[in-house]
CSV table of C-alpha atoms in Angstrom, one decimal:
chain,number,residue,atom,x,y,z
A,1,UNK,CA,-6.5,-18.8,20.4
A,2,UNK,CA,-6.2,-17.8,16.8
A,3,UNK,CA,-2.7,-16.7,15.9
A,4,UNK,CA,-3.3,-15.8,12.3
A,5,UNK,CA,-6.1,-13.3,12.7
A,6,UNK,CA,-5.5,-10.1,10.8
A,7,UNK,CA,-4.8,-7.4,13.4
A,8,UNK,CA,-5.2,-4.4,11.1
A,9,UNK,CA,-8.4,-3.5,9.4
A,10,UNK,CA,-8.4,-3.7,5.6
A,11,UNK,CA,-8.2,-0.4,3.8
A,12,UNK,CA,-11.2,0.9,1.9
A,13,UNK,CA,-10.6,0.4,-1.9
A,14,UNK,CA,-10.8,4.2,-2.5
A,15,UNK,CA,-8.5,5.1,0.4
A,16,UNK,CA,-5.3,6.8,-0.5
A,17,UNK,CA,-2.1,6.6,1.5
A,18,UNK,CA,-0.8,9.8,3.0
A,19,UNK,CA,2.1,11.0,1.0
A,20,UNK,CA,4.6,12.8,3.2
A,21,UNK,CA,7.5,14.0,1.1
A,22,UNK,CA,10.7,14.7,2.9
A,23,UNK,CA,12.9,17.1,0.9
A,24,UNK,CA,16.1,15.4,0.0
A,25,UNK,CA,19.3,17.4,-0.5
A,26,UNK,CA,21.1,16.9,-3.8
A,27,UNK,CA,24.9,17.1,-3.7
A,28,UNK,CA,26.7,17.4,-7.0
A,29,UNK,CA,30.3,16.4,-7.0
A,30,UNK,CA,32.3,17.7,-9.9
A,31,UNK,CA,35.9,17.9,-8.5
A,32,UNK,CA,37.7,14.6,-8.3
A,33,UNK,CA,34.8,12.2,-8.5
A,34,UNK,CA,31.9,13.0,-10.7
A,35,UNK,CA,28.7,11.9,-9.1
A,36,UNK,CA,25.4,13.2,-7.7
A,37,UNK,CA,24.3,12.1,-4.3
A,38,UNK,CA,20.6,12.1,-3.4
A,39,UNK,CA,20.2,11.3,0.2
A,40,UNK,CA,21.9,7.9,0.6
A,41,UNK,CA,21.8,7.1,-3.2
A,42,UNK,CA,24.4,8.0,-5.7
A,43,UNK,CA,24.0,8.5,-9.5
A,44,UNK,CA,27.1,8.5,-11.7
A,45,UNK,CA,27.8,9.3,-15.3
A,46,UNK,CA,27.3,5.6,-16.2
A,47,UNK,CA,23.5,6.2,-15.5
A,48,UNK,CA,23.4,8.1,-18.8
A,49,UNK,CA,20.4,10.3,-19.3
A,50,UNK,CA,19.3,9.9,-15.7
A,51,UNK,CA,22.5,11.5,-14.6
A,52,UNK,CA,22.4,14.0,-17.5
A,53,UNK,CA,18.9,15.3,-16.6
A,54,UNK,CA,19.7,15.8,-12.9
A,55,UNK,CA,23.0,17.5,-13.7
A,56,UNK,CA,21.2,19.7,-16.2
A,57,UNK,CA,18.4,20.7,-13.8
A,58,UNK,CA,20.8,21.3,-10.8
A,59,UNK,CA,23.1,23.4,-12.9
A,60,UNK,CA,20.2,25.9,-13.5
A,61,UNK,CA,20.3,27.1,-9.8
A,62,UNK,CA,16.6,26.7,-9.3
A,63,UNK,CA,15.5,28.2,-12.6
A,64,UNK,CA,12.8,26.2,-14.4
A,65,UNK,CA,13.4,24.8,-17.9
A,66,UNK,CA,10.7,23.8,-20.3
A,67,UNK,CA,10.0,20.1,-20.8
A,68,UNK,CA,10.3,20.8,-24.5
A,69,UNK,CA,13.9,22.1,-24.2
A,70,UNK,CA,14.8,19.1,-22.0
A,71,UNK,CA,13.3,16.8,-24.6
A,72,UNK,CA,15.2,18.4,-27.4
A,73,UNK,CA,18.5,18.2,-25.5
A,74,UNK,CA,18.2,14.7,-24.2
A,75,UNK,CA,16.0,13.0,-26.9
A,76,UNK,CA,16.6,14.9,-30.2
A,77,UNK,CA,16.0,11.9,-32.4
A,78,UNK,CA,12.7,10.8,-30.8
A,79,UNK,CA,9.3,11.8,-32.0
A,80,UNK,CA,7.4,14.4,-29.9
A,81,UNK,CA,5.3,11.8,-28.2
A,82,UNK,CA,8.2,9.4,-27.5
A,83,UNK,CA,10.5,12.2,-26.3
A,84,UNK,CA,7.8,13.5,-23.9
A,85,UNK,CA,7.3,10.0,-22.6
A,86,UNK,CA,11.0,9.5,-22.1
A,87,UNK,CA,11.3,12.8,-20.1
A,88,UNK,CA,8.3,11.8,-17.9
A,89,UNK,CA,10.0,8.4,-17.2
A,90,UNK,CA,13.3,10.0,-16.2
A,91,UNK,CA,11.5,12.4,-13.9
A,92,UNK,CA,9.6,9.5,-12.4
A,93,UNK,CA,12.8,7.5,-11.8
A,94,UNK,CA,14.6,10.5,-10.3
A,95,UNK,CA,11.7,11.2,-7.9
A,96,UNK,CA,11.6,7.5,-6.9
A,97,UNK,CA,15.1,7.8,-5.6
A,98,UNK,CA,14.3,11.1,-3.8
A,99,UNK,CA,15.3,13.9,-6.2
A,100,UNK,CA,13.3,17.0,-5.3
A,101,UNK,CA,12.1,17.7,-8.8
A,102,UNK,CA,9.4,20.3,-9.1
A,103,UNK,CA,7.3,19.8,-12.3
A,104,UNK,CA,4.2,21.0,-14.0
A,105,UNK,CA,2.8,20.3,-17.4
A,106,UNK,CA,5.4,22.7,-19.0
A,107,UNK,CA,8.5,23.0,-16.8
A,108,UNK,CA,10.9,21.2,-14.6
A,109,UNK,CA,13.2,22.5,-11.9
A,110,UNK,CA,15.1,21.6,-8.7
A,111,UNK,CA,14.9,24.2,-5.9
A,112,UNK,CA,18.3,25.8,-5.5
A,113,UNK,CA,18.0,25.5,-1.7
A,114,UNK,CA,18.0,21.7,-2.1
A,115,UNK,CA,21.2,21.7,-4.2
A,116,UNK,CA,24.8,21.8,-3.2
A,117,UNK,CA,27.6,21.8,-5.8
A,118,UNK,CA,31.2,21.5,-4.7
A,119,UNK,CA,32.6,24.1,-7.1
A,120,UNK,CA,29.9,26.6,-6.0
A,121,UNK,CA,31.1,26.0,-2.5
A,122,UNK,CA,34.7,26.4,-3.5
A,123,UNK,CA,34.0,29.8,-5.2
A,124,UNK,CA,32.1,31.0,-2.2
A,125,UNK,CA,34.9,30.1,0.2
A,126,UNK,CA,37.4,32.9,0.7
A,127,UNK,CA,40.1,30.6,1.9
A,128,UNK,CA,39.8,27.3,0.0
A,129,UNK,CA,41.6,24.3,1.6
A,130,UNK,CA,44.6,22.8,-0.1
A,131,UNK,CA,42.8,19.6,-0.8
A,132,UNK,CA,40.1,21.5,-2.7
A,133,UNK,CA,42.6,23.3,-4.8
A,134,UNK,CA,44.4,20.0,-5.6
A,135,UNK,CA,41.0,18.6,-6.8
A,136,UNK,CA,40.4,21.7,-8.8
A,137,UNK,CA,43.8,21.2,-10.6
A,138,UNK,CA,42.4,18.0,-12.2
A,139,UNK,CA,39.5,20.1,-13.7
A,140,UNK,CA,35.8,20.2,-13.3
A,141,UNK,CA,34.0,17.0,-14.3
A,142,UNK,CA,37.2,15.0,-14.8
A,143,UNK,CA,36.6,12.1,-17.1
A,144,UNK,CA,33.0,12.9,-17.9
A,145,UNK,CA,32.6,12.8,-21.6
A,146,UNK,CA,28.8,12.7,-22.3
A,147,UNK,CA,27.6,11.0,-25.4
A,148,UNK,CA,23.9,11.9,-24.9
A,149,UNK,CA,23.3,14.2,-27.8
A,150,UNK,CA,25.0,17.0,-29.7
A,151,UNK,CA,22.7,19.5,-27.9
A,152,UNK,CA,23.7,18.2,-24.5
A,153,UNK,CA,27.4,18.2,-25.5
A,154,UNK,CA,27.1,21.9,-26.6
A,155,UNK,CA,25.4,22.8,-23.3
A,156,UNK,CA,28.0,20.9,-21.3
């Protein structure tokens, strides 16, 4: 009896794996702790431009933004080619951890139905809880002082 016989057939070299994408919800926490949760993963301000891009996209409530604008906001000192490459890399990294970024050659967005932001929920709630009001007293994005670029700082 041969124990080390391969049980599965080898894949054809041109075969592609089925890509089933599960939409992951993005939760942006701005009151108390500043962080973005994507499924079971968390991105914080210490992630720099990765955090900045996702915060920028989720704050647009589903509206697309041009890649060029993102490039100018996040990579103003880079050449066009390097800035475009850097944006593609950030989008790739965010998708790898489950961010539901929709993209084409010109624009980026995150569907609003995939985003939850704590202060949006607080505003929608007619009777906020005491704990929510206490977190709000400390401000929105407490301690987050982005040093990404002047353009990002102005937007923020």
